[in-house]
Amino acid sequence: MRYEDLADEPCSITRPLVILGDRWTLVILKYCFAGVRRFNAFQHVLGISRGRLQDRLDRLIEHGILVKQKAAVGAHEEYRLTRKGHDLYPILMAIREWGDAYMAPEGPPVEYRHRDCAGSARARLDCDCCGAELTAREVEPRPGPGLLARESVS
């Protein structure tokens, strides 16, 4: 199966990988959340080629994750996260938690704190009905309406 064919898979984990599945895209998003908005600033912090950076930014725009707009001050344009883009924050925080646990032997390189109380920010998977915190052992995948609709067409 080709990488692009993943977009046709009936799986909401697999499909986003077509957009988010390369390291540069996730690192660009990390810097978006840190306030980087200008092309030259992305290039400076990433050391990525102009062509590769433009390709990743264009893909994020195409999928409605970023929007390119004129800056409030100055003549340059900025890349800004959309609501769809902001909804990716928990994914980055989950990756960061895993990295802190398994790839940071000296401890987390950056601590993410709640501005109001200074508590640690963390990703959490919970039940929308009872509020219980969940692990993979408590979650059971079942066919959803998208898969059932696809099967009824076949």
PDB file of C-alpha atoms in Angstrom:
ATOM      1  CA  MET A   1       0.000   0.000   0.000  1.00  0.00           C
ATOM      2  CA  ARG A   2       1.275   3.445  -0.909  1.00  0.00           C
ATOM      3  CA  TYR A   3       1.436   6.166   1.736  1.00  0.00           C
ATOM      4  CA  GLU A   4      -1.183   8.290  -0.071  1.00  0.00           C
ATOM      5  CA  ASP A   5      -3.596   5.323  -0.097  1.00  0.00           C
ATOM      6  CA  LEU A   6      -3.832   5.575   3.683  1.00  0.00           C
ATOM      7  CA  ALA A   7      -6.284   8.473   3.204  1.00  0.00           C
ATOM      8  CA  ASP A   8      -8.836   5.966   1.884  1.00  0.00           C
ATOM      9  CA  GLU A   9      -8.552   3.585   4.818  1.00  0.00           C
ATOM     10  CA  PRO A  10     -11.658   3.460   7.028  1.00  0.00           C
ATOM     11  CA  CYS A  11      -9.656   4.379  10.130  1.00  0.00           C
ATOM     12  CA  SER A  12      -9.519   7.706  11.960  1.00  0.00           C
ATOM     13  CA  ILE A  13      -6.034   6.905  13.243  1.00  0.00           C
ATOM     14  CA  THR A  14      -4.609   6.009   9.826  1.00  0.00           C
ATOM     15  CA  ARG A  15      -6.157   8.829   7.768  1.00  0.00           C
ATOM     16  CA  PRO A  16      -4.559  11.730   9.683  1.00  0.00           C
ATOM     17  CA  LEU A  17      -1.136  10.159   9.165  1.00  0.00           C
ATOM     18  CA  VAL A  18      -1.301  11.270   5.525  1.00  0.00           C
ATOM     19  CA  ILE A  19      -1.201  14.869   6.819  1.00  0.00           C
ATOM     20  CA  LEU A  20       0.692  14.530  10.109  1.00  0.00           C
ATOM     21  CA  GLY A  21       2.836  11.450   9.552  1.00  0.00           C
ATOM     22  CA  ASP A  22       6.202  13.043   8.868  1.00  0.00           C
ATOM     23  CA  ARG A  23       8.474  14.517  11.512  1.00  0.00           C
ATOM     24  CA  TRP A  24       8.706  18.000   9.983  1.00  0.00           C
ATOM     25  CA  THR A  25       4.948  18.551  10.127  1.00  0.00           C
ATOM     26  CA  LEU A  26       4.757  17.749  13.830  1.00  0.00           C
ATOM     27  CA  VAL A  27       7.795  19.901  14.614  1.00  0.00           C
ATOM     28  CA  ILE A  28       6.289  22.797  12.638  1.00  0.00           C
ATOM     29  CA  LEU A  29       3.116  22.424  14.692  1.00  0.00           C
ATOM     30  CA  LYS A  30       5.151  22.393  17.904  1.00  0.00           C
ATOM     31  CA  TYR A  31       6.634  25.754  16.932  1.00  0.00           C
ATOM     32  CA  CYS A  32       3.224  27.104  15.886  1.00  0.00           C
ATOM     33  CA  PHE A  33       2.015  26.458  19.436  1.00  0.00           C
ATOM     34  CA  ALA A  34       5.154  28.200  20.726  1.00  0.00           C
ATOM     35  CA  GLY A  35       4.214  31.335  18.772  1.00  0.00           C
ATOM     36  CA  VAL A  36       6.321  31.032  15.609  1.00  0.00           C
ATOM     37  CA  ARG A  37       4.299  32.460  12.715  1.00  0.00           C
ATOM     38  CA  ARG A  38       6.642  33.714   9.986  1.00  0.00           C
ATOM     39  CA  PHE A  39       8.227  31.604   7.257  1.00  0.00           C
ATOM     40  CA  ASN A  40      11.750  32.891   7.963  1.00  0.00           C
ATOM     41  CA  ALA A  41      11.340  32.208  11.686  1.00  0.00           C
ATOM     42  CA  PHE A  42      10.322  28.596  10.974  1.00  0.00           C
ATOM     43  CA  GLN A  43      13.281  28.195   8.663  1.00  0.00           C
ATOM     44  CA  HIS A  44      15.648  29.685  11.250  1.00  0.00           C
ATOM     45  CA  VAL A  45      14.553  27.439  14.150  1.00  0.00           C
ATOM     46  CA  LEU A  46      14.221  24.285  12.044  1.00  0.00           C
ATOM     47  CA  GLY A  47      17.143  24.542   9.629  1.00  0.00           C
ATOM     48  CA  ILE A  48      14.882  22.969   6.999  1.00  0.00           C
ATOM     49  CA  SER A  49      15.120  23.702   3.271  1.00  0.00           C
ATOM     50  CA  ARG A  50      12.786  26.389   1.954  1.00  0.00           C
ATOM     51  CA  GLY A  51      11.101  23.930  -0.419  1.00  0.00           C
ATOM     52  CA  ARG A  52      10.407  21.299   2.236  1.00  0.00           C
ATOM     53  CA  LEU A  53       9.151  23.920   4.682  1.00  0.00           C
ATOM     54  CA  GLN A  54       6.857  25.454   2.056  1.00  0.00           C
ATOM     55  CA  ASP A  55       5.521  22.007   1.159  1.00  0.00           C
ATOM     56  CA  ARG A  56       4.649  21.225   4.794  1.00  0.00           C
ATOM     57  CA  LEU A  57       3.093  24.638   5.412  1.00  0.00           C
ATOM     58  CA  ASP A  58       1.049  24.361   2.195  1.00  0.00           C
ATOM     59  CA  ARG A  59      -0.206  20.923   3.248  1.00  0.00           C
ATOM     60  CA  LEU A  60      -1.266  22.263   6.643  1.00  0.00           C
ATOM     61  CA  ILE A  61      -3.104  25.124   4.920  1.00  0.00           C
ATOM     62  CA  GLU A  62      -4.722  22.772   2.398  1.00  0.00           C
ATOM     63  CA  HIS A  63      -6.132  20.689   5.240  1.00  0.00           C
ATOM     64  CA  GLY A  64      -7.384  23.678   7.232  1.00  0.00           C
ATOM     65  CA  ILE A  65      -4.894  23.318  10.088  1.00  0.00           C
ATOM     66  CA  LEU A  66      -3.126  26.610   9.364  1.00  0.00           C
ATOM     67  CA  VAL A  67      -4.262  29.761   7.648  1.00  0.00           C
ATOM     68  CA  LYS A  68      -1.935  32.250   5.978  1.00  0.00           C
ATOM     69  CA  GLN A  69      -2.865  35.861   6.671  1.00  0.00           C
ATOM     70  CA  LYS A  70      -1.456  39.350   6.675  1.00  0.00           C
ATOM     71  CA  ALA A  71       0.188  40.219   9.975  1.00  0.00           C
ATOM     72  CA  ALA A  72      -1.542  42.748  12.214  1.00  0.00           C
ATOM     73  CA  VAL A  73       1.682  44.775  12.273  1.00  0.00           C
ATOM     74  CA  GLY A  74       4.035  45.018   9.292  1.00  0.00           C
ATOM     75  CA  ALA A  75       3.767  43.946   5.678  1.00  0.00           C
ATOM     76  CA  HIS A  76       4.621  40.258   6.115  1.00  0.00           C
ATOM     77  CA  GLU A  77       2.291  37.273   6.186  1.00  0.00           C
ATOM     78  CA  GLU A  78       1.868  34.878   9.071  1.00  0.00           C
ATOM     79  CA  TYR A  79       0.829  31.268   9.497  1.00  0.00           C
ATOM     80  CA  ARG A  80      -1.824  30.958  12.199  1.00  0.00           C
ATOM     81  CA  LEU A  81      -3.419  27.892  13.731  1.00  0.00           C
ATOM     82  CA  THR A  82      -7.106  27.404  12.999  1.00  0.00           C
ATOM     83  CA  ARG A  83      -9.512  25.754  15.437  1.00  0.00           C
ATOM     84  CA  LYS A  84      -8.740  22.472  13.646  1.00  0.00           C
ATOM     85  CA  GLY A  85      -5.057  23.187  14.264  1.00  0.00           C
ATOM     86  CA  HIS A  86      -5.592  23.995  17.944  1.00  0.00           C
ATOM     87  CA  ASP A  87      -7.404  20.673  18.315  1.00  0.00           C
ATOM     88  CA  LEU A  88      -4.062  18.950  17.606  1.00  0.00           C
ATOM     89  CA  TYR A  89      -2.544  20.234  20.877  1.00  0.00           C
ATOM     90  CA  PRO A  90      -3.524  17.170  22.963  1.00  0.00           C
ATOM     91  CA  ILE A  91      -1.817  14.934  20.396  1.00  0.00           C
ATOM     92  CA  LEU A  92       1.449  16.852  20.737  1.00  0.00           C
ATOM     93  CA  MET A  93       1.146  16.783  24.527  1.00  0.00           C
ATOM     94  CA  ALA A  94       0.613  13.002  24.477  1.00  0.00           C
ATOM     95  CA  ILE A  95       3.741  12.578  22.330  1.00  0.00           C
ATOM     96  CA  ARG A  96       5.626  14.894  24.708  1.00  0.00           C
ATOM     97  CA  GLU A  97       4.539  12.850  27.760  1.00  0.00           C
ATOM     98  CA  TRP A  98       5.724   9.651  26.111  1.00  0.00           C
ATOM     99  CA  GLY A  99       9.019  11.321  25.187  1.00  0.00           C
ATOM    100  CA  ASP A 100       9.489  12.601  28.750  1.00  0.00           C
ATOM    101  CA  ALA A 101       8.859   9.110  30.132  1.00  0.00           C
ATOM    102  CA  TYR A 102      11.021   7.121  27.719  1.00  0.00           C
ATOM    103  CA  MET A 103      13.469   9.439  25.972  1.00  0.00           C
ATOM    104  CA  ALA A 104      14.490  12.007  28.575  1.00  0.00           C
ATOM    105  CA  PRO A 105      16.779  10.183  31.049  1.00  0.00           C
ATOM    106  CA  GLU A 106      17.789  13.452  32.757  1.00  0.00           C
ATOM    107  CA  GLY A 107      14.162  14.531  33.086  1.00  0.00           C
ATOM    108  CA  PRO A 108      11.826  16.584  30.904  1.00  0.00           C
ATOM    109  CA  PRO A 109      13.670  19.249  28.897  1.00  0.00           C
ATOM    110  CA  VAL A 110      10.605  21.518  29.113  1.00  0.00           C
ATOM    111  CA  GLU A 111       7.871  21.576  31.737  1.00  0.00           C
ATOM    112  CA  TYR A 112       4.369  22.533  30.621  1.00  0.00           C
ATOM    113  CA  ARG A 113       2.540  24.242  33.476  1.00  0.00           C
ATOM    114  CA  HIS A 114      -0.994  25.502  33.984  1.00  0.00           C
ATOM    115  CA  ARG A 115      -0.752  29.302  34.095  1.00  0.00           C
ATOM    116  CA  ASP A 116      -3.378  29.634  36.843  1.00  0.00           C
ATOM    117  CA  CYS A 117      -2.066  27.133  39.401  1.00  0.00           C
ATOM    118  CA  ALA A 118       1.349  25.957  38.064  1.00  0.00           C
ATOM    119  CA  GLY A 119       0.185  22.318  37.949  1.00  0.00           C
ATOM    120  CA  SER A 120       1.602  20.053  35.251  1.00  0.00           C
ATOM    121  CA  ALA A 121      -0.296  19.950  31.968  1.00  0.00           C
ATOM    122  CA  ARG A 122      -0.871  16.436  30.755  1.00  0.00           C
ATOM    123  CA  ALA A 123      -2.851  14.544  28.145  1.00  0.00           C
ATOM    124  CA  ARG A 124      -5.682  12.466  29.509  1.00  0.00           C
ATOM    125  CA  LEU A 125      -7.981   9.911  27.962  1.00  0.00           C
ATOM    126  CA  ASP A 126     -11.315   9.732  29.728  1.00  0.00           C
ATOM    127  CA  CYS A 127     -14.834   8.404  29.291  1.00  0.00           C
ATOM    128  CA  ASP A 128     -17.327  10.981  28.043  1.00  0.00           C
ATOM    129  CA  CYS A 129     -20.076   9.313  30.095  1.00  0.00           C
ATOM    130  CA  CYS A 130     -18.632   8.627  33.566  1.00  0.00           C
ATOM    131  CA  GLY A 131     -15.416  10.668  33.414  1.00  0.00           C
ATOM    132  CA  ALA A 132     -13.177   7.717  34.351  1.00  0.00           C
ATOM    133  CA  GLU A 133      -9.564   7.969  33.206  1.00  0.00           C
ATOM    134  CA  LEU A 134      -8.934   5.226  30.653  1.00  0.00           C
ATOM    135  CA  THR A 135      -6.005   3.116  29.486  1.00  0.00           C
ATOM    136  CA  ALA A 136      -5.876   0.806  26.463  1.00  0.00           C
ATOM    137  CA  ARG A 137      -7.090  -2.054  28.689  1.00  0.00           C
ATOM    138  CA  GLU A 138     -10.409  -0.288  29.372  1.00  0.00           C
ATOM    139  CA  VAL A 139     -11.143   0.688  25.754  1.00  0.00           C
ATOM    140  CA  GLU A 140     -12.919  -1.635  23.323  1.00  0.00           C
ATOM    141  CA  PRO A 141     -12.911  -0.705  19.609  1.00  0.00           C
ATOM    142  CA  ARG A 142     -16.294  -1.324  17.949  1.00  0.00           C
ATOM    143  CA  PRO A 143     -17.516  -0.668  14.408  1.00  0.00           C
ATOM    144  CA  GLY A 144     -18.746   2.910  14.082  1.00  0.00           C
ATOM    145  CA  PRO A 145     -21.216   4.520  11.694  1.00  0.00           C
ATOM    146  CA  GLY A 146     -18.515   5.358   9.124  1.00  0.00           C
ATOM    147  CA  LEU A 147     -17.402   1.734   8.821  1.00  0.00           C
ATOM    148  CA  LEU A 148     -20.945   0.387   8.881  1.00  0.00           C
ATOM    149  CA  ALA A 149     -21.982   2.837   6.117  1.00  0.00           C
ATOM    150  CA  ARG A 150     -18.969   1.796   4.030  1.00  0.00           C
ATOM    151  CA  GLU A 151     -19.802  -1.890   4.454  1.00  0.00           C
ATOM    152  CA  SER A 152     -23.454  -1.389   3.462  1.00  0.00           C
ATOM    153  CA  VAL A 153     -22.341   0.275   0.183  1.00  0.00           C
ATOM    154  CA  SER A 154     -20.013  -2.610  -0.693  1.00  0.00           C
TER     155      SER A 154
END
